[in-house]
Coordinates of C-alpha atoms in Angstrom, one line a residue:
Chain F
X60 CA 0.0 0.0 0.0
X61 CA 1.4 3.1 -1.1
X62 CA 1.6 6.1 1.7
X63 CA -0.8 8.0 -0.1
X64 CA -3.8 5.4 -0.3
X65 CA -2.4 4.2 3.0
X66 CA -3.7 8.0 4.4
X67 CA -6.7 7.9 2.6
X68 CA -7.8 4.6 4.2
X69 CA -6.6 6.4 7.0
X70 CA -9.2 9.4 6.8
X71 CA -11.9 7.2 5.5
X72 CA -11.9 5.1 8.9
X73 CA -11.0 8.0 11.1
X74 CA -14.6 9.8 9.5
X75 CA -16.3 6.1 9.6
X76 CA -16.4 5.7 13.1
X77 CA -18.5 8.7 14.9
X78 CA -20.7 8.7 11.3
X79 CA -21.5 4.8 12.1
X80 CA -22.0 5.5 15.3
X81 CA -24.4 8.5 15.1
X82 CA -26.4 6.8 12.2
X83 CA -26.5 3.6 14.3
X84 CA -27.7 5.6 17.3
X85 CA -30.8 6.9 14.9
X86 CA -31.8 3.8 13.3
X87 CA -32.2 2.0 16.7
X88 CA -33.7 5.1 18.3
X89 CA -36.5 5.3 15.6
X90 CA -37.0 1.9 15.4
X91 CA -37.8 1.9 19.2
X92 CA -35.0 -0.6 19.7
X93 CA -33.3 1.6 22.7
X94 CA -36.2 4.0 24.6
X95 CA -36.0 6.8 23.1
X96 CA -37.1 8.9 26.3
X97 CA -33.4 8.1 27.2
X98 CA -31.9 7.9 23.7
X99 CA -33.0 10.6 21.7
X100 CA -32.4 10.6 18.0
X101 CA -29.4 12.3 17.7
X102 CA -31.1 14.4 14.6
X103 CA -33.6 15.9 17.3
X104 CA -29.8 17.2 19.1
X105 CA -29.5 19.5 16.1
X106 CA -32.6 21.6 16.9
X107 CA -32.1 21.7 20.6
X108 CA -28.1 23.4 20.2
X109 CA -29.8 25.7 17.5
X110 CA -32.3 26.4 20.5
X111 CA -29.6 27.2 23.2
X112 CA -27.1 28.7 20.8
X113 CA -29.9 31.3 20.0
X114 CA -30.9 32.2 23.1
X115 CA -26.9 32.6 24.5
X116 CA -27.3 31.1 27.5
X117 CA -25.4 27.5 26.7
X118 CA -22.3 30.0 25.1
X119 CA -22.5 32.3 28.3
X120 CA -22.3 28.8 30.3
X121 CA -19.3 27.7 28.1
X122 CA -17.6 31.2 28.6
X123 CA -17.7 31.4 32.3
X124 CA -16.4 27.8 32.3
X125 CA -13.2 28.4 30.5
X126 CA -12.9 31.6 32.4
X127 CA -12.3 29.5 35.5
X128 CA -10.4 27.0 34.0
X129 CA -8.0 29.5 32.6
X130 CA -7.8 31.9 35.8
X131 CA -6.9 28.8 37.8
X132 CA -4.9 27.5 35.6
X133 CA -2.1 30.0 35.8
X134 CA -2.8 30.3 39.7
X135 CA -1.9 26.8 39.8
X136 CA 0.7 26.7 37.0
X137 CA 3.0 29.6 37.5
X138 CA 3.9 29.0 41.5
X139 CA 4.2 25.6 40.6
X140 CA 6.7 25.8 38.0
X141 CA 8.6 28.0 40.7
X142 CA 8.5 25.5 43.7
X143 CA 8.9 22.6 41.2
X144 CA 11.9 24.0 39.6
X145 CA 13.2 24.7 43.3
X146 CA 12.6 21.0 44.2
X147 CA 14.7 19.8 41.2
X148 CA 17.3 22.0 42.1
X149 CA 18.0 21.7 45.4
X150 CA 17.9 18.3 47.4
X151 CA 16.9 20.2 50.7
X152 CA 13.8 21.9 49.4
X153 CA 13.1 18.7 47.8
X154 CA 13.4 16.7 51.3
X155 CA 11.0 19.4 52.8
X156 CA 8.4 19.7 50.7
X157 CA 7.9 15.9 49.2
X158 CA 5.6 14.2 51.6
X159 CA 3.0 17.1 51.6
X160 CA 3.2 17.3 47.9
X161 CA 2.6 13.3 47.7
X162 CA 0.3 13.2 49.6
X163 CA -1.7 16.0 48.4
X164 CA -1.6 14.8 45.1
X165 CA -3.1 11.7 45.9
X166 CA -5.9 13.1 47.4
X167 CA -8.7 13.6 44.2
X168 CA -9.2 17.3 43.8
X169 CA -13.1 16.9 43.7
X170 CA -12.9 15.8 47.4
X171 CA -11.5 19.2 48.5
X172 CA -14.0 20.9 46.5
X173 CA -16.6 21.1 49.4
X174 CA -14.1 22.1 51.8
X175 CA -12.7 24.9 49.5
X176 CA -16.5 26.3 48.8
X177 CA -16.4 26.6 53.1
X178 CA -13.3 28.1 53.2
X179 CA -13.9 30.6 50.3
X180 CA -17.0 30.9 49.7
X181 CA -20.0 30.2 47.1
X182 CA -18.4 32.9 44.7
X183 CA -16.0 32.4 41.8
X184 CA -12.7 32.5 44.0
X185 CA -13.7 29.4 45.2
X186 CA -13.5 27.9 41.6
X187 CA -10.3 29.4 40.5
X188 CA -8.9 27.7 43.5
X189 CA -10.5 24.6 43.0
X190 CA -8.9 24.8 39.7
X191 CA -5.6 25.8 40.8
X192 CA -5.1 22.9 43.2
X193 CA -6.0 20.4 40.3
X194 CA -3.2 21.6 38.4
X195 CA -0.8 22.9 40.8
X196 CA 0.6 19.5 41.9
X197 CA 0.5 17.4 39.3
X198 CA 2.6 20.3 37.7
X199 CA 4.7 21.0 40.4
X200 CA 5.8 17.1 40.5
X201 CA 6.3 17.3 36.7
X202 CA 8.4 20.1 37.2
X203 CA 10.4 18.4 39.4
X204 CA 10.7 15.3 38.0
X205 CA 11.9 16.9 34.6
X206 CA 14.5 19.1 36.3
X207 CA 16.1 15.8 37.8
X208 CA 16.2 14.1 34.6
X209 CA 18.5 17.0 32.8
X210 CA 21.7 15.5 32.1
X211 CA 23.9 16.3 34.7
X212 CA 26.5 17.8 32.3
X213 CA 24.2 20.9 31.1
X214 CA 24.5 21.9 34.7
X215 CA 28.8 21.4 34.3
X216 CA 28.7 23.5 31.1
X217 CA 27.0 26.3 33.0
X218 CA 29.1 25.7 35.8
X219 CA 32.1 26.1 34.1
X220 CA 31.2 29.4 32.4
X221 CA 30.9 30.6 36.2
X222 CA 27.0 30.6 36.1
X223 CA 25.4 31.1 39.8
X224 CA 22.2 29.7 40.9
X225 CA 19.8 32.1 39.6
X226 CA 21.4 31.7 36.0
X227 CA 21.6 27.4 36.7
X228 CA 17.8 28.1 37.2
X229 CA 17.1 30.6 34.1
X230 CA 19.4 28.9 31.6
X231 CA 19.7 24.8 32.6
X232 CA 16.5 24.5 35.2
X233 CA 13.8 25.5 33.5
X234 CA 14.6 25.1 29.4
X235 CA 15.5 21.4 30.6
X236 CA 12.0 20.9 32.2
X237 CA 10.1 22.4 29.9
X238 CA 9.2 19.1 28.1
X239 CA 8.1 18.1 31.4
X240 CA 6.6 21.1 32.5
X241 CA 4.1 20.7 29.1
X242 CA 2.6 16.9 29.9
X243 CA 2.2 18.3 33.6
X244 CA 0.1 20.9 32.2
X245 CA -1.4 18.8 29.4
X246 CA -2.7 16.6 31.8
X247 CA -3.2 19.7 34.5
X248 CA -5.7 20.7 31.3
X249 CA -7.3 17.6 31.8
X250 CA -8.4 17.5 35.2
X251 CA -9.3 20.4 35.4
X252 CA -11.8 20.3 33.2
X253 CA -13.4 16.8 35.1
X254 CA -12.7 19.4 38.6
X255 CA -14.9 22.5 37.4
X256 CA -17.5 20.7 36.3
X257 CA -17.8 18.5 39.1
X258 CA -17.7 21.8 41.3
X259 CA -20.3 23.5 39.7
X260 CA -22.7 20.4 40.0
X261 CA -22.1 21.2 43.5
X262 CA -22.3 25.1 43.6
X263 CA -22.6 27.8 41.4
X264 CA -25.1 29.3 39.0
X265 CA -23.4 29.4 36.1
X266 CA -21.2 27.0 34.2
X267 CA -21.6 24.1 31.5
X268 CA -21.3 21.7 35.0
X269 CA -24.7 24.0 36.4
X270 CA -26.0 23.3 32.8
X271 CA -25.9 19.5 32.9
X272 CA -26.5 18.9 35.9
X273 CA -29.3 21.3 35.7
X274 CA -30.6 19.4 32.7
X275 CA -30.4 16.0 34.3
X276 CA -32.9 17.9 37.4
X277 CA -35.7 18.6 34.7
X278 CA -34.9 15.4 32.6
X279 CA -34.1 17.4 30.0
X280 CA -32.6 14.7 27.9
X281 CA -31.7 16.1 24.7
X282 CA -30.3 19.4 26.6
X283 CA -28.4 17.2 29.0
X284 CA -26.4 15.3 25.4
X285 CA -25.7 19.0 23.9
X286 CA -23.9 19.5 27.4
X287 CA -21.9 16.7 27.3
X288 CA -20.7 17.2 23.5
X289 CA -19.8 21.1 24.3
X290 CA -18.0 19.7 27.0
X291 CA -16.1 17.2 24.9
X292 CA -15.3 20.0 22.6
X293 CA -14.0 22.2 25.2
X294 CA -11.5 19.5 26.4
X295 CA -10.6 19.3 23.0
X296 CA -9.9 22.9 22.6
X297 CA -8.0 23.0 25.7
X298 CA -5.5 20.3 24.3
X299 CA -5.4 22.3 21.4
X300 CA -4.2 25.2 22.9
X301 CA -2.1 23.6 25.2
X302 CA -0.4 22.1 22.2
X303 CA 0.1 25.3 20.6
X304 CA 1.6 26.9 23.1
X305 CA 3.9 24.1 23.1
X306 CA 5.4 24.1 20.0
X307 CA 5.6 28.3 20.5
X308 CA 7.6 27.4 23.6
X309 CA 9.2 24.5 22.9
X310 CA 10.6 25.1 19.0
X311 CA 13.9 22.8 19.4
X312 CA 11.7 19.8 21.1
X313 CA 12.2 16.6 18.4
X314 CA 8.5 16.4 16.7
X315 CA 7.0 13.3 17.4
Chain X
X258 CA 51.4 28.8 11.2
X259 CA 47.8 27.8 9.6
X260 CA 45.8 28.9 7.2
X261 CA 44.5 32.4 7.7
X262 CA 41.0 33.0 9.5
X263 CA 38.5 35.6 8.1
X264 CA 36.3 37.0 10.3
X265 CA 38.8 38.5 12.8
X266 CA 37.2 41.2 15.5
X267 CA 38.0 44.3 17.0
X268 CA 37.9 44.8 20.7
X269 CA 35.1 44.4 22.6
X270 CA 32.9 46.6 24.3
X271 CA 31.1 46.1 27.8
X272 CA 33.3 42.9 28.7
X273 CA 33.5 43.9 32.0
X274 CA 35.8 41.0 32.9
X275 CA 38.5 41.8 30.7
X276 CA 38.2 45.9 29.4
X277 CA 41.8 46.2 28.3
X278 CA 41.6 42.9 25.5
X279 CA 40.7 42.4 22.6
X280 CA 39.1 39.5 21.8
X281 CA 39.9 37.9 18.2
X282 CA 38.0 34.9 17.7
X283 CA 41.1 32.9 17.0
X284 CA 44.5 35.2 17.5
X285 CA 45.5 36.0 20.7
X286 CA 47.9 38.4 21.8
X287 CA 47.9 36.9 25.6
X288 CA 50.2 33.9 26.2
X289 CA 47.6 30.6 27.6
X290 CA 47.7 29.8 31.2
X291 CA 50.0 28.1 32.8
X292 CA 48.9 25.0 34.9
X293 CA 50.7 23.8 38.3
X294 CA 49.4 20.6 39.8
X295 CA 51.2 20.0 43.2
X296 CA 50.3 16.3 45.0
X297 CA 46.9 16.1 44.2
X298 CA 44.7 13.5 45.5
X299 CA 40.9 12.2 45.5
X300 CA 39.6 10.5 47.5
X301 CA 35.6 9.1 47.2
X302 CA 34.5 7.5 50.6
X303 CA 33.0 4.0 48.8
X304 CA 30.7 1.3 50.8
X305 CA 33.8 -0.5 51.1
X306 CA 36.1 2.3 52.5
X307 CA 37.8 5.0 51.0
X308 CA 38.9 5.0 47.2
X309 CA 41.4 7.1 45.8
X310 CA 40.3 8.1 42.3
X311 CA 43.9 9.6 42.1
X312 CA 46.7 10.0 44.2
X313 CA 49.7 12.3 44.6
X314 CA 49.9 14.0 41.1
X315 CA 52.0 16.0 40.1
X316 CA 52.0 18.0 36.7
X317 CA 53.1 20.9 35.0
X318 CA 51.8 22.3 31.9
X319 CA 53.7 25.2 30.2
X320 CA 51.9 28.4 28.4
X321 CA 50.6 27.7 24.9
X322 CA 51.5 24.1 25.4
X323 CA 49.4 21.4 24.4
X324 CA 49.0 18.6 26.8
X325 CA 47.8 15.1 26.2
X326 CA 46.1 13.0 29.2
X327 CA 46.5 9.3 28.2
X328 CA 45.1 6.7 30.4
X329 CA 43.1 3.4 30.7
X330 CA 39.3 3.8 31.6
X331 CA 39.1 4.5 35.1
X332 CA 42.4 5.8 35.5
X333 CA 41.0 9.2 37.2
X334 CA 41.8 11.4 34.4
X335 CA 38.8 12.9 34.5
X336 CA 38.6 13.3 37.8
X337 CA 42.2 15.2 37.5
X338 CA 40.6 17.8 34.6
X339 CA 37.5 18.3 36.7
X340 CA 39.6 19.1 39.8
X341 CA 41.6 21.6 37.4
X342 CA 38.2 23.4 35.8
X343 CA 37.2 23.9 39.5
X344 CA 34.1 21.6 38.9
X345 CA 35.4 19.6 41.6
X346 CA 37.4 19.6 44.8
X347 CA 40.9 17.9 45.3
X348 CA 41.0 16.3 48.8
X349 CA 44.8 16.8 48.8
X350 CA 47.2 19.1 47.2
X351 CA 46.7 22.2 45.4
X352 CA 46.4 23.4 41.7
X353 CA 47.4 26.6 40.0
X354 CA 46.3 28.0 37.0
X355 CA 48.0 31.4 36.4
X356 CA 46.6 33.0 33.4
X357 CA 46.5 36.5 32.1
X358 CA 46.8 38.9 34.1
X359 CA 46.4 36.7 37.1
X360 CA 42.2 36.6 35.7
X361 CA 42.5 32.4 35.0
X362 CA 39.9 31.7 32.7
X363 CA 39.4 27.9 31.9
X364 CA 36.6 26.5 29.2
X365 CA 36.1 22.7 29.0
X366 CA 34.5 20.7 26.2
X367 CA 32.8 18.1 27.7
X368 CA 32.3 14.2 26.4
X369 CA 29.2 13.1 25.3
X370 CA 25.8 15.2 25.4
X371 CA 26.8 18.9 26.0
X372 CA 25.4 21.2 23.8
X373 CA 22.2 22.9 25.1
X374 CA 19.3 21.4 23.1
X375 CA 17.2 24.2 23.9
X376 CA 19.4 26.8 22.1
X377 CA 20.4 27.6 18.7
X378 CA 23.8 26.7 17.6
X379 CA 24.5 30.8 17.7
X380 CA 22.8 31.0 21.1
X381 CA 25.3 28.1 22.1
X382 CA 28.2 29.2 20.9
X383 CA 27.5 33.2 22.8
X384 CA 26.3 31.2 26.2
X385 CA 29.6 31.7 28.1
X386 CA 29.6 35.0 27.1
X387 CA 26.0 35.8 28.0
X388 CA 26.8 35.1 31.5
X389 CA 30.0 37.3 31.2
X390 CA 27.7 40.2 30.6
X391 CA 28.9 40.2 26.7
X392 CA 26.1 42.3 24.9
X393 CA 23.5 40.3 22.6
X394 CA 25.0 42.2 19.1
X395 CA 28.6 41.6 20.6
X396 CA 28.0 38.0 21.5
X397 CA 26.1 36.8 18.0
X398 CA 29.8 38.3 16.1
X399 CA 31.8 36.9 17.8
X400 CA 29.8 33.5 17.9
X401 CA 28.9 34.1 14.2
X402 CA 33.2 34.4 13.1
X403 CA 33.5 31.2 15.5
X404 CA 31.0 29.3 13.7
X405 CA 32.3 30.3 10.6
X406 CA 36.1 28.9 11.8
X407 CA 34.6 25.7 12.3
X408 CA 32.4 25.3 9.5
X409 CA 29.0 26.0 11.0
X410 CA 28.3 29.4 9.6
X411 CA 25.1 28.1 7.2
X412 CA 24.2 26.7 10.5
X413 CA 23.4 29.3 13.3
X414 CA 20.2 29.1 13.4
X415 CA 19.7 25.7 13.6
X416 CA 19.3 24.0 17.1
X417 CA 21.4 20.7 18.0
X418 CA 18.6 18.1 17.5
X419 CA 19.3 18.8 13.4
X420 CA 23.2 18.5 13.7
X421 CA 24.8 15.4 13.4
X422 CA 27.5 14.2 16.2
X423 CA 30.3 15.9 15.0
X424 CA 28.9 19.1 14.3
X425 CA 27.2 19.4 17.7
X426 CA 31.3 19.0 19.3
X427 CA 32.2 21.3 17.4
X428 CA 29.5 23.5 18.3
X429 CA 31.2 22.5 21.7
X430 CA 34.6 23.5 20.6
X431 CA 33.5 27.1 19.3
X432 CA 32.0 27.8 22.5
X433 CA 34.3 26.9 24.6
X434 CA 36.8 29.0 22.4
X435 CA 33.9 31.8 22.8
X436 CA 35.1 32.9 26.0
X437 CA 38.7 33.2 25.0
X438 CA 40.4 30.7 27.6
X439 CA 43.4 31.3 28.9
X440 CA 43.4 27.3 29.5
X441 CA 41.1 24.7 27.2
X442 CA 40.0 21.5 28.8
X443 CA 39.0 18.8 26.6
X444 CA 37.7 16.1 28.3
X445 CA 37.6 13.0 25.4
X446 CA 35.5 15.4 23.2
X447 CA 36.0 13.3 19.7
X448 CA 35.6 10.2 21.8
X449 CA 32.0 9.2 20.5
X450 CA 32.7 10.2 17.1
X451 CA 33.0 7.5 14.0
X452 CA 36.3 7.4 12.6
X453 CA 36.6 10.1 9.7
X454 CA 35.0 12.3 11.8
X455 CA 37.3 12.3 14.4
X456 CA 40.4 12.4 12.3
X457 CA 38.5 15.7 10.7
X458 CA 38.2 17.2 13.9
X459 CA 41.4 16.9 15.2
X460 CA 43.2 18.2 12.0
X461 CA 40.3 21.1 12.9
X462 CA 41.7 21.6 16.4
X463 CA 45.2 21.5 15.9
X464 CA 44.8 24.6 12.9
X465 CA 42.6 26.3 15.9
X466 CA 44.8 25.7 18.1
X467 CA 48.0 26.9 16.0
X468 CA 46.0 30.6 15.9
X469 CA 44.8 31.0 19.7
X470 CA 48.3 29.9 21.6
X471 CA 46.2 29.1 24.2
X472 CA 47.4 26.0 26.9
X473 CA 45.1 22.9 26.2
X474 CA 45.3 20.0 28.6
X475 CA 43.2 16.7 26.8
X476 CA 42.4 13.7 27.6
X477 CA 42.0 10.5 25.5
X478 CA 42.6 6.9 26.3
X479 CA 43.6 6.9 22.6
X480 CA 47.5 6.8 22.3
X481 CA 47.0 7.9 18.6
X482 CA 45.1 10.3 19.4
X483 CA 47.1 11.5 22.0
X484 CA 50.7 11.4 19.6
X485 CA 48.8 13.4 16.7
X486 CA 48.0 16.2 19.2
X487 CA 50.4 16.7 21.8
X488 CA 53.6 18.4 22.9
X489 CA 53.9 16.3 25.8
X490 CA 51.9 13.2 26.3
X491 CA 51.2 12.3 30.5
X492 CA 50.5 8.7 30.9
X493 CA 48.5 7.6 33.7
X494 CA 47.9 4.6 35.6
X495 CA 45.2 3.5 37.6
X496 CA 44.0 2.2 41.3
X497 CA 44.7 4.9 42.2
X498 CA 45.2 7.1 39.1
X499 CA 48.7 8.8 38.7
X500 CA 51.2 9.7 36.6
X501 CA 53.6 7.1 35.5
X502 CA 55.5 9.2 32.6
X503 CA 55.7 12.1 30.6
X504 CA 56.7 12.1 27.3
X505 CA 57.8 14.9 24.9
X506 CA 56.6 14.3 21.2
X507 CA 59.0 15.0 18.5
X508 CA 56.6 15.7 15.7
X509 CA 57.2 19.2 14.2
X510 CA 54.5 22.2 13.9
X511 CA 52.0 22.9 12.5
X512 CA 51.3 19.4 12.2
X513 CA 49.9 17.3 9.2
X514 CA 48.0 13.8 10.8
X515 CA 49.5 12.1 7.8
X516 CA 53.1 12.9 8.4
X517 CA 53.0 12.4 12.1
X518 CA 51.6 8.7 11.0
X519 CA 54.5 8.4 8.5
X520 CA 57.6 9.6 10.7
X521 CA 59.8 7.2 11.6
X522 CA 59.4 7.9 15.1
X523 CA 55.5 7.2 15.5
X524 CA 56.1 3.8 15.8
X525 CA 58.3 3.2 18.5
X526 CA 56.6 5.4 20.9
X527 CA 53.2 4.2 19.9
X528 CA 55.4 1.3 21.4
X529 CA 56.7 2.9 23.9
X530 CA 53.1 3.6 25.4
X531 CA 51.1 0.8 24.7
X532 CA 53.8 -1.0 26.7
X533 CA 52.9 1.1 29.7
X534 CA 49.6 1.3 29.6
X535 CA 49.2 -2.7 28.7
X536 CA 50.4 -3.4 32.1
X537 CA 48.0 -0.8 33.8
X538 CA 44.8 -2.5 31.5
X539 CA 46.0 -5.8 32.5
X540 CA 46.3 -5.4 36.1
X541 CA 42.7 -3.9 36.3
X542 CA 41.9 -6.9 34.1
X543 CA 43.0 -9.1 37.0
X544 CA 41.4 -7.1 39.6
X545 CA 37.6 -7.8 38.1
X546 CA 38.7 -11.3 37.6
X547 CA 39.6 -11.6 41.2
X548 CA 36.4 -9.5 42.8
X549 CA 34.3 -12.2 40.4
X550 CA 35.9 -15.3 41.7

């Protein structure tokens, strides 16, 4: 098979799938197969988005969402970048901080979200916070790790030059993490998607988390689906971005 | 001496570290360092007890000279090039580098992996001078008539990843000779290069090194390597690591690799060498022969 055909096949199977899926989905919903109640035909989806789209509210929902995400994302991100790069660095830091960063990293981020929304309130600090702490240690443990795995003699090359610690950090640090630094965020992305909208099923009165579970509390079927596909695009558009930003920051990392 | 080098510069501005000199990428008006090693010892507390890595050497390298390290694998010889660069402590003994103007300045070309991936082969080559406080338009001349010396000018923009092996040392070798050393350590920098490559690069550095007069102090565990190179040729033996001769090479300057293979007197030292360091490789043969038994 030549590479050309080979791609074709490619596209034609990567389109196939959701297509088969979808049309699958109708015939057995029509046909009364699966209860439609809970199965809607996916062709009745198309009317309810147009709905919501025209009457904003699922886009505002969608835009204060991101916000969040985004606001506690660099919360999270840049102090752990800081502290992680610290960590790799310096084996005392590293010894001090470790078990509370372990062990708070183990903990699942939805669990705190009830004590954060105490602590801080019902308002949208509480969510950027929520966020934050999703990202911040799974980031800052990325960070670290990647600082640890530079080859020692990057840090003799700076040494030799007469580089002191805040140019070891600037110039050997955190280029060398940066690889790491990404799938700490990548994955950071990830969460805290899963995070918000399990924190605005709690509390709040906006959000695409309020709108589905919302939804769900009327048995709004059909606006309940829309939800969850806006929500699958967003996490898609996150790793988009994030992926970006990568290759703008990252131009000398080996493609693939 | 050489073939002539385009691309020489005037002095620089804003060095702060050395206002009076200029800095030619490749012709130096300074004399190199001179290097003093007086009874040095290391010694690496083990899980069995102390090992000395080395152990009471002694060593002098002239100015301008060029000075070959030749030793079997664990020998220390490293160790001894670290302890000179300052990258790591003797635990006995002293070293002294006097260079110019009592301002010793050493740059070492390191084995294996040492070029920053995350910068451009120009960003590279300027980094020691970056942290010298060398301004950005200052830095990318100089690194751009260094590049050009070792023929990487079509390259500067590049980063490392797209280089093959050889041209990331001698992306290694131009920065090193960035920061104008008054002393050049070479720590086995041709050592994981193929064949051809090597031979390429060491014609390279001995025309480079022909133009600077700067002291370099090398180390190979390859006696030809080490006889195409160097004035004076240390050899050391291991458990622990010191120096059991130093021998002057007769080959005249500058120096063609396929005369110095042709004179009659390449042979007989190769000899000469081998025969020391045969004894060394076979003793640390019997050494892992006994630990196994």
């Amino acid at each position: 098979m030549t590479p050309a055909s080979r791609r074709l096949v490619e596209i034609v199977l990567t389109i196939a799938a959701p297509l088969l899926l979808i049309a699958s989905w109708e015939a057995l919903s029509r046909s009364g197969t699966i209860d439609r109640r809970l199965w809607p035909p996916p062709s009745t989806l198309w009317g309810t988005t147009v709905e919501l789209l025209r009457d904003g509210s699922l886009l505002t929902d969608v835009r204060v969402s991101l916000g969040r995400i985004l606001v506690g994302f660099v919360l999270g991100a840049v102090p752990a970048i800081m502290f992680g790069l610290a960590m790799g660095l310096f084996w005392p830091v590293r010894a001090f901080l470790m078990p509370i960063a372990t062990v708070i990293y183990a903990i699942p981020k939805i669990a705190i979200a009830p004590l954060v929304l105490i602590v801080f309130g019902t308002g949208e600090t509480s969510k950027y916070v929520v966020v934050g702490l999703s990202i911040f240690f799974l980031v800052l443990l990325n960070t670290m790790a990647g600082v640890l795995a530079i080859d020692r003699s990057y840090r003799d090359v700076a040494r030799n030059f007469g580089a002191g610690p805040l140019d070891l950090f600037l110039s050997v640090a955190l280029p060398g993490a940066l690889p790491s630094i990404f799938t700490g965020l990548r994955l950071g992305l990830g969460f805290a998607l899963v995070v918000i909208v399990g924190t605005e099923f709690i509390d709040a009165d906006q959000g695409i988390g309020r709108f589905i579970y919302q939804s769900y509390s009327i048995l709004a079927i059909n606006k309940m689906f829309v939800g969850l596909l806006v929500t699958g695009l967003m996490g898609w558009l996150l790793n988009a971005a994030i992926g970006v930003l990568e290759r703008l920051v990252i131009p000398w990392k080996v493609a693939g | 001496m050489g073939r002539p080098i385009a691309g020489s510069l005037g002095p620089v501005q804003g060095l702060s570290l050395a206002p009076a000199r200029p800095l030619s990428p490749v012709r130096r008006r300074a004399p190199g360092a001179s290097v003093n090693v007086v009874d040095v010892g290391r010694r690496f507390e083990g899980a069995t007890g102390p090992v000395d890595a080395i152990a009471h050497v002694h060593l002098s390298v002239a100015p301008g000279e060029f000075c070959v390290i030749v030793g079997p694998s664990g020998c220390g010889k490293t160790t001894l090039l670290r302890i000179v660069a300052g990258l790591e402590a003797a635990t006995s003994g002293r070293v002294d580098v006097s260079g110019d103007a009592g301002r010793p300045r050493n740059a070492m070309v390191f084995q294996g992996r040492s070029v920053f991936p995350w910068l451009t082969v120009r960003q590279n080559v300027g980094y020691g001078l970056k942290l010298r406080g060398v301004p950005r338009r200052e830095r990318e001349r100089r690194a751009d008539a260094l590049l050009a010396t070792v023929g990487l000018a079509r390259f500067a923009r590049s980063y490392p990843h797209q280089l093959s092996e050889g041209m990331r040392q001698r992306v290694a070798i131009a920065r090193a000779l960035a920061v104008d050393p008054d002393l050049l350590l070479m720590d086995e920098p041709f050592g994981a290069l193929d064949e051809q490559t090597r031979l390429l690069l060491q014609e390279e550095l001995l025309r480079i090194w022909e133009n600077t007069g700067t002291t370099v102090l090398f180390v190979t565990h390859s006696i030809d390597e080490a006889m195409v190179l160097a004035d004076r040729i240390v050899v050391m033996g291991a458990q622990p690591g010191t120096v059991k001769a130093v021998l002057p090479v007769p080959f005249s300057r500058p120096r063609a690799l396929t005369d110095v293979r042709s004179d009659a007197a390449f042979a007989p030292l190769f000899a000469q060498i081998w025969g020391m360091l045969r004894e060394e490789v076979l003793a640390s043969r019997a050494d892992i022969r006994q630990v196994r038994a």
